[in-house]
GROMACS .gro file of C-alpha atoms in nm:
model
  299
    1UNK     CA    1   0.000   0.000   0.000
    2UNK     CA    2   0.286   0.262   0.104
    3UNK     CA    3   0.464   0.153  -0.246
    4UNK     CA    4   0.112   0.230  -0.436
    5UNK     CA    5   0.140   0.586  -0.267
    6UNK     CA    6   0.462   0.709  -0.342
    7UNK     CA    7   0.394   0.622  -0.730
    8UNK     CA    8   0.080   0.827  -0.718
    9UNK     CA    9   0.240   1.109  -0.540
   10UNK     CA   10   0.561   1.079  -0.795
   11UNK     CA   11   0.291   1.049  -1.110
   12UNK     CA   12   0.163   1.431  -0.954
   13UNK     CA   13   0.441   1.569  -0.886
   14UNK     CA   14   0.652   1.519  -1.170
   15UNK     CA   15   0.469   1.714  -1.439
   16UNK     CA   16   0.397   2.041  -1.201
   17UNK     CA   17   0.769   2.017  -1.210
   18UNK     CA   18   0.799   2.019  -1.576
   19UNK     CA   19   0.528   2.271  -1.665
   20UNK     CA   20   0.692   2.538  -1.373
   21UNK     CA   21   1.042   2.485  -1.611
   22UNK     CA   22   0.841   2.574  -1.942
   23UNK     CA   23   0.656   2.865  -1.763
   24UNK     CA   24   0.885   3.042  -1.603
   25UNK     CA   25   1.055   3.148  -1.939
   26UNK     CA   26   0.716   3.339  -1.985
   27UNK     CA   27   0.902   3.559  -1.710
   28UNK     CA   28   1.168   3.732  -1.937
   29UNK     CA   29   0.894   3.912  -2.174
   30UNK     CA   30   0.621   3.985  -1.940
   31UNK     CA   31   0.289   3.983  -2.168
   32UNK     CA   32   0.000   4.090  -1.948
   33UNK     CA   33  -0.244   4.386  -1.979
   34UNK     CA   34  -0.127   4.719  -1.810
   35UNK     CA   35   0.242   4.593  -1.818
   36UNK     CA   36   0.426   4.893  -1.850
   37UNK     CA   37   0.829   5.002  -1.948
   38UNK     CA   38   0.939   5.383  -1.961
   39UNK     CA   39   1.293   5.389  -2.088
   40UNK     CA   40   1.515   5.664  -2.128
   41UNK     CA   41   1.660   5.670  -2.487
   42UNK     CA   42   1.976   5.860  -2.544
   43UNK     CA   43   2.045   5.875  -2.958
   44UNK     CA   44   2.414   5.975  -3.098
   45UNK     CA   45   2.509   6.130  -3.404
   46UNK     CA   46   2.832   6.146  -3.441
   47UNK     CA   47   2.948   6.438  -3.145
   48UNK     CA   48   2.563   6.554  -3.106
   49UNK     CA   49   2.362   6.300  -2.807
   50UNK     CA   50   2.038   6.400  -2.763
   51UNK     CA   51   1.746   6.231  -2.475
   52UNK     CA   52   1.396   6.154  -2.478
   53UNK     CA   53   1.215   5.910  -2.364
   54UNK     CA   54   0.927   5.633  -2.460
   55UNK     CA   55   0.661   5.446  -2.300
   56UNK     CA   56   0.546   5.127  -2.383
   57UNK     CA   57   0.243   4.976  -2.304
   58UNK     CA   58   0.037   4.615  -2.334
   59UNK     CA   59  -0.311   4.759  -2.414
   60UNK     CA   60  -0.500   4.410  -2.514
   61UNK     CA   61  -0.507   4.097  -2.639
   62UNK     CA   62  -0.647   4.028  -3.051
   63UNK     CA   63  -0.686   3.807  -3.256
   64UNK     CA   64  -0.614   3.866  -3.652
   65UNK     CA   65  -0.794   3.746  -3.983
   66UNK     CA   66  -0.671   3.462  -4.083
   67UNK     CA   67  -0.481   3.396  -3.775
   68UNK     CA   68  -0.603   3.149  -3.472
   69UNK     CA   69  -0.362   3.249  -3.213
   70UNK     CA   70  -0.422   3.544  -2.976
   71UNK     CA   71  -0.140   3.815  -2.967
   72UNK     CA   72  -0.102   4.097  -2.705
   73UNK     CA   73  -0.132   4.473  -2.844
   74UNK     CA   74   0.224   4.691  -2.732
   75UNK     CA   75   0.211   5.045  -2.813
   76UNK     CA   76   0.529   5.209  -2.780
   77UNK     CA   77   0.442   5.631  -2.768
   78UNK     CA   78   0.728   5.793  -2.843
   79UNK     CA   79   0.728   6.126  -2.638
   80UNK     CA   80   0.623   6.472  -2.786
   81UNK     CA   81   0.660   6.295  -3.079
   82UNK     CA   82   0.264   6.104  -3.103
   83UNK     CA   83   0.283   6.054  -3.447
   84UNK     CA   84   0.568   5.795  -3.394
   85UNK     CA   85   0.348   5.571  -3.167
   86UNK     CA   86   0.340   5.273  -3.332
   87UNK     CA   87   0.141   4.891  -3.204
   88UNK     CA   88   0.315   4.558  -3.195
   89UNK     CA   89   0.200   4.260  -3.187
   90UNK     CA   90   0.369   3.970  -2.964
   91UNK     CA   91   0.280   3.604  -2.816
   92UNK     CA   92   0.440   3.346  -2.617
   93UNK     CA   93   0.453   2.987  -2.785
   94UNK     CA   94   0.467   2.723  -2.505
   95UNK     CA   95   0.593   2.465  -2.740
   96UNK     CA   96   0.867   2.664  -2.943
   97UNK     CA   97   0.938   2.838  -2.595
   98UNK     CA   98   0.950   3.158  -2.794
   99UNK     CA   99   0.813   3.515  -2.835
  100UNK     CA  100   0.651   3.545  -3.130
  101UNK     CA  101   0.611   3.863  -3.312
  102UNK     CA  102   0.337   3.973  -3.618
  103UNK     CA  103   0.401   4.142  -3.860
  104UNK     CA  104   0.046   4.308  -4.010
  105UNK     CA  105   0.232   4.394  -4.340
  106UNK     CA  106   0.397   4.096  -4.385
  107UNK     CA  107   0.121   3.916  -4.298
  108UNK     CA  108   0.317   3.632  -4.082
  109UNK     CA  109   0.495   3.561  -3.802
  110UNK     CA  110   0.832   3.600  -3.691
  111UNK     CA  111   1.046   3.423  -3.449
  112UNK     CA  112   1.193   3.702  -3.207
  113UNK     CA  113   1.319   3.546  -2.864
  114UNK     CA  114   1.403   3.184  -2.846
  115UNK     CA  115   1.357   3.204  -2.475
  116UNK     CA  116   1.531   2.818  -2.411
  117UNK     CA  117   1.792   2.906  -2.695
  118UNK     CA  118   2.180   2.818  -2.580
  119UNK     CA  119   2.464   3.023  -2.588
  120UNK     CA  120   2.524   3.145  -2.944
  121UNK     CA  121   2.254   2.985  -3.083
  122UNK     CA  122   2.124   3.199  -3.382
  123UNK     CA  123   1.814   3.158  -3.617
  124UNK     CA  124   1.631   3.349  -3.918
  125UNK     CA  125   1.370   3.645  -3.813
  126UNK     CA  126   1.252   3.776  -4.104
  127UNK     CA  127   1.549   3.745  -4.307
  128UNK     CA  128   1.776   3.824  -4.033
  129UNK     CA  129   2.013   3.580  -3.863
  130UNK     CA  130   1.913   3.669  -3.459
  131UNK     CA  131   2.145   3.488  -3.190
  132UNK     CA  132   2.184   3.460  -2.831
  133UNK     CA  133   2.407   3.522  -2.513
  134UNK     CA  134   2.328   3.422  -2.151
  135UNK     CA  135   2.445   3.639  -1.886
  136UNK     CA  136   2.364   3.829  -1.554
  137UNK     CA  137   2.306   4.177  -1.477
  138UNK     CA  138   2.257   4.433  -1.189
  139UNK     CA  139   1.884   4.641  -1.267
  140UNK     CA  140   1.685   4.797  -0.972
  141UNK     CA  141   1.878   4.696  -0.675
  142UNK     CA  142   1.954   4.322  -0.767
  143UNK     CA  143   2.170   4.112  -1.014
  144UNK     CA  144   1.936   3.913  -1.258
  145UNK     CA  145   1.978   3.641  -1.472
  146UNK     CA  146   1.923   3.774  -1.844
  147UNK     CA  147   1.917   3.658  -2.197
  148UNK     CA  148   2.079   3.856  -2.487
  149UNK     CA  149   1.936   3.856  -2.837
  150UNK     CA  150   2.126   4.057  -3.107
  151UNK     CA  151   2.142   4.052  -3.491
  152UNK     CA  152   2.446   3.883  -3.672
  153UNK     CA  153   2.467   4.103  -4.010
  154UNK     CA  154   2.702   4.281  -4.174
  155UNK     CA  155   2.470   4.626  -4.273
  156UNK     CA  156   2.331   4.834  -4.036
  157UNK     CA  157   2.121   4.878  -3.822
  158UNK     CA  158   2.213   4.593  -3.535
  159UNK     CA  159   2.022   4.574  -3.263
  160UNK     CA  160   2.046   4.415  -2.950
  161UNK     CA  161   1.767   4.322  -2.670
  162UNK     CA  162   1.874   4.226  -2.303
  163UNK     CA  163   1.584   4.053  -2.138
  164UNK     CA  164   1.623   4.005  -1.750
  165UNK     CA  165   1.388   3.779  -1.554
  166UNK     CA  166   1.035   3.945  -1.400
  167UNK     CA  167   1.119   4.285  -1.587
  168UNK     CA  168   1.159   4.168  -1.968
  169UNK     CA  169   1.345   4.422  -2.218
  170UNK     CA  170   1.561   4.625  -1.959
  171UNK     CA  171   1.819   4.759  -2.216
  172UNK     CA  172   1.829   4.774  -2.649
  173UNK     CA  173   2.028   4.889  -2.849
  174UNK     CA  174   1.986   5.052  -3.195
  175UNK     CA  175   2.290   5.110  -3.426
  176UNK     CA  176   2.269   5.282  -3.729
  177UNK     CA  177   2.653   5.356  -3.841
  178UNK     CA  178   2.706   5.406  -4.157
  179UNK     CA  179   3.090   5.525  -4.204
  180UNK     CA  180   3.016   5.737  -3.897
  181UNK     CA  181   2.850   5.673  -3.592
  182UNK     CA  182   2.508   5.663  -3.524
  183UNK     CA  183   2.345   5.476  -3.208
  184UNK     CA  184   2.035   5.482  -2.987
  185UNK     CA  185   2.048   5.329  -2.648
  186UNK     CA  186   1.719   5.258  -2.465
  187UNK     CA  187   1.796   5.180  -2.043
  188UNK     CA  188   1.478   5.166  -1.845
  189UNK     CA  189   1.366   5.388  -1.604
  190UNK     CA  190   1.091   5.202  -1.445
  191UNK     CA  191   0.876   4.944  -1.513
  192UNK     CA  192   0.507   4.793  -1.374
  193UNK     CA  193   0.481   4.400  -1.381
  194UNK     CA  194   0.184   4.246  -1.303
  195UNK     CA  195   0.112   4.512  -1.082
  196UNK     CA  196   0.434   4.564  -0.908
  197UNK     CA  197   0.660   4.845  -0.988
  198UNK     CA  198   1.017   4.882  -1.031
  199UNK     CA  199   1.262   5.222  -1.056
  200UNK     CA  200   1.071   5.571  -1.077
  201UNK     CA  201   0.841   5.716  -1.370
  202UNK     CA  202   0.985   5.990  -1.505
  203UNK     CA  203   0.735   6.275  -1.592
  204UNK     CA  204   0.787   6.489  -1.919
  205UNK     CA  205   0.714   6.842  -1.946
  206UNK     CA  206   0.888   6.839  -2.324
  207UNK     CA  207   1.104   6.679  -2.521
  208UNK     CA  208   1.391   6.920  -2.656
  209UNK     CA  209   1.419   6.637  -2.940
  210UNK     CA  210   1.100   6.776  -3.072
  211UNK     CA  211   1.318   7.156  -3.129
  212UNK     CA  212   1.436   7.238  -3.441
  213UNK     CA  213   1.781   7.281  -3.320
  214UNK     CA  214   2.014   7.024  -3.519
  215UNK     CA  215   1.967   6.844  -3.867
  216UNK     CA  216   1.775   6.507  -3.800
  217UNK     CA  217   1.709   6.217  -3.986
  218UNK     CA  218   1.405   5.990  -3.860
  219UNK     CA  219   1.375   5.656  -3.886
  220UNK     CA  220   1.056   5.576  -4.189
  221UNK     CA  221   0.746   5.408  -4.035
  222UNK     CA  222   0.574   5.178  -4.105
  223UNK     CA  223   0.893   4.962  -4.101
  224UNK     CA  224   0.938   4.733  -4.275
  225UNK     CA  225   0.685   4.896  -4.512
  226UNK     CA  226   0.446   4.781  -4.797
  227UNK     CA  227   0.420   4.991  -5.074
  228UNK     CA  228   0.491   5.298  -4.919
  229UNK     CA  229   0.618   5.455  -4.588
  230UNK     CA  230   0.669   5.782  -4.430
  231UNK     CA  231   1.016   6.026  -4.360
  232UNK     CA  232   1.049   6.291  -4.121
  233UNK     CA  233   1.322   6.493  -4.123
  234UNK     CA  234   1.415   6.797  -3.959
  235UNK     CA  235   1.679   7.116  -4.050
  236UNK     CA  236   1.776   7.408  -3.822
  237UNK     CA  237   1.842   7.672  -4.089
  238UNK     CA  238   1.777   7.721  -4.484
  239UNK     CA  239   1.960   7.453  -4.658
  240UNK     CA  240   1.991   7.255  -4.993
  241UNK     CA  241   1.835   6.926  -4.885
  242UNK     CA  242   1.889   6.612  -5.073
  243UNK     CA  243   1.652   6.267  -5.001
  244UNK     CA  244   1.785   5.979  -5.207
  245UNK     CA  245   1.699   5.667  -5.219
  246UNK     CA  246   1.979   5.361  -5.251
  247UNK     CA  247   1.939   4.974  -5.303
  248UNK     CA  248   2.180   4.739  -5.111
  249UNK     CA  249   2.438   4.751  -5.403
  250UNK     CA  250   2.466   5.175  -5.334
  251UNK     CA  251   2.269   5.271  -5.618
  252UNK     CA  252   2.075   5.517  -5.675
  253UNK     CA  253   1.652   5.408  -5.725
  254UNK     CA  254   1.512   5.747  -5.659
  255UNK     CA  255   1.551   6.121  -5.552
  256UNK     CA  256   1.268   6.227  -5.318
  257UNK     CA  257   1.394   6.573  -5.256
  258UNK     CA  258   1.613   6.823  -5.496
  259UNK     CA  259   1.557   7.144  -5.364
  260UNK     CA  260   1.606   7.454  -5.124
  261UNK     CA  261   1.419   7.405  -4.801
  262UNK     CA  262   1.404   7.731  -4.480
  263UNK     CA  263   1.424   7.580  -4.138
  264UNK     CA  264   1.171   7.342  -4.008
  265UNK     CA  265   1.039   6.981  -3.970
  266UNK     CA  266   0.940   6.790  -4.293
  267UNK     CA  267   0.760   6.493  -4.388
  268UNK     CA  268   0.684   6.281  -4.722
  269UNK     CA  269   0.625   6.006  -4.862
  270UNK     CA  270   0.839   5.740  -5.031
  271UNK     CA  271   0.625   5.491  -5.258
  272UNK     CA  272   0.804   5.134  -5.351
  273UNK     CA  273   0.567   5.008  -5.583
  274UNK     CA  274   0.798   4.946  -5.893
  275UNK     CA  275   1.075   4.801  -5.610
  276UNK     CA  276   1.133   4.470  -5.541
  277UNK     CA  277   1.147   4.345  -5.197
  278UNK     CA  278   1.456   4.377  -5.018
  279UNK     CA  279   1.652   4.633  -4.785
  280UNK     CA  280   1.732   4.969  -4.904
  281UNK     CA  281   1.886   5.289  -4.784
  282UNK     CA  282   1.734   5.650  -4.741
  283UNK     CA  283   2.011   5.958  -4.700
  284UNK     CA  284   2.000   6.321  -4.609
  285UNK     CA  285   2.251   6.528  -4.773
  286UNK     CA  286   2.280   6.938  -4.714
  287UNK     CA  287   2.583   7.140  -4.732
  288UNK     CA  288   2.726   7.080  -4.357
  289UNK     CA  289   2.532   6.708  -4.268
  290UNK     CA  290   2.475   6.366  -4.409
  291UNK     CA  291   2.298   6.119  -4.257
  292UNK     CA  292   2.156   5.776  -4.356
  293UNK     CA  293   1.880   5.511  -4.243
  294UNK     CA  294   1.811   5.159  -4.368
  295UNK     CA  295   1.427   5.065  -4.435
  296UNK     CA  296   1.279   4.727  -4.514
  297UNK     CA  297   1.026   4.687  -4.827
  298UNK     CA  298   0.825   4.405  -4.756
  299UNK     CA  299   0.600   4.228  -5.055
   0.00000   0.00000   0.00000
């Protein structure tokens, strides 16, 4: 009879055990509504550094056309700058042990964060090779175990997530260089997990970003983009301003803007319908600044 037990007891036991191991990797991207990171985002261009800030946000859960599985709605708002706030779309697959991401212009799913992947272990997300470290690090008041995922290509931009346990993205990393340096760092500020909150909410009165102080290239959204996508740009004084477009070879597939532009913030619009899928490059050129971005057309 006391044999009988203990295999009854072991039969329980053992798969609580197991499913504990698969869940917990849920921990290192936190998807629940009201989950909230505010990071402080410090972007370089060459000698010029400039802060803002972001906020982002898990609003809901959807599900798409088309698609059975549910995904959680992210909206990252991008301060004094609303017309930046984008939504993502992520979910966590118990069986892959991943977070998976959609893409509403691609219309499919990509493999972002192998949560169980091994040291330098490396797969495709949308055409890009994405790998992973393991390490620790030291975020509000204790060391943490954390995953790194970064992109393993040759053309910019890399970027780089670290995802600590209970707090999820904690630090990414955006580089842009071209033949000079451009960078964006993103290190959180504070963070609200399930109801508890970490670090201190910074409040904003303005973003001197938004101040047409420096020459500024923005990144296009949408991003990727399908069959057309949006530039802003920005110039502190009359200048000659050049927009070209360039495919992955360096040539030249079209020339946005040829002409004399007085000091502002600009927008327009760069249509790819006669372009073939693929990455391509959008520079600013004016007398004393040059500046490029890489954007993603997406069939």
């Amino acid at each position: 009879m006391k044999k009988t037990l203990c295999i009854v007891v072991t039969i329980f036991i053992l798969p609580r055990i197991n499913y504990c191991q698969v869940d917990s990797l849920k921990s290192f991207f936190p998807l629940q509504i009201d989950n909230r990171w505010q990071y402080e985002v410090k972007h370089v261009f060459m000698f010029d550094t400039t802060i803002s800030y972001i906020v982002s946000t898990v609003l809901k859960d959807t599900i798409f056309e088309n698609q059975s599985n549910s995904y959680y709605e992210v909206k990252v708002a991008f301060s004094g700058k609303p017309f930046y706030d984008t939504l993502k779309y992520f979910r966590y697959d118990s069986l892959l042990k991943s977070i998976i991401e959609y893409n509403e212009l691609g219309g499919g799913e990509g493999l972002l964060f192998k949560l169980d992947a091994f040291e330098n272990e490396c797969w495709d997300y949308f055409g890009v090779e994405v790998c992973c470290g393991i390490d620790t690090l030291f975020v509000f008041g204790e060391n943490r175990p954390c995953k790194i995922f970064y992109t393993h290509d040759n053309t910019p931009p890399a970027w780089s997530y670290i995802l600590t346990d209970d707090l999820g993205a904690v630090r990414i990393g955006d580089d842009q260089s071209w033949g000079f340096t451009v960078y964006s760092e993103y290190n959180i500020e504070y963070a609200k997990i399930n109801g508890e909150e970490f670090g201190d909410f910074v409040g904003i009165s303005y973003d001197k970003t938004n101040t047409v102080e420096s020459y500024f290239l923005y990144q296009n959204y949408p991003n990727p983009f399908n069959p057309a996508t949006t530039i802003n740009y920005r110039i502190p004084r009359r200048s000659l301003v050049l927009l070209k477009v360039y495919d992955i070879l360096g040539r030249e597939v079209s020339t946005i803007i040829n002409e004399e532009k007085p000091a502002g913030s600009y927008e327009v619009e760069f249509e790819g319908t006669d372009l073939s899928s693929g990455i391509y490059f959008y520079k600013l050129q004016t007398e004393n600044y040059t500046y490029m971005k890489k954007m993603i057309l997406m069939k």
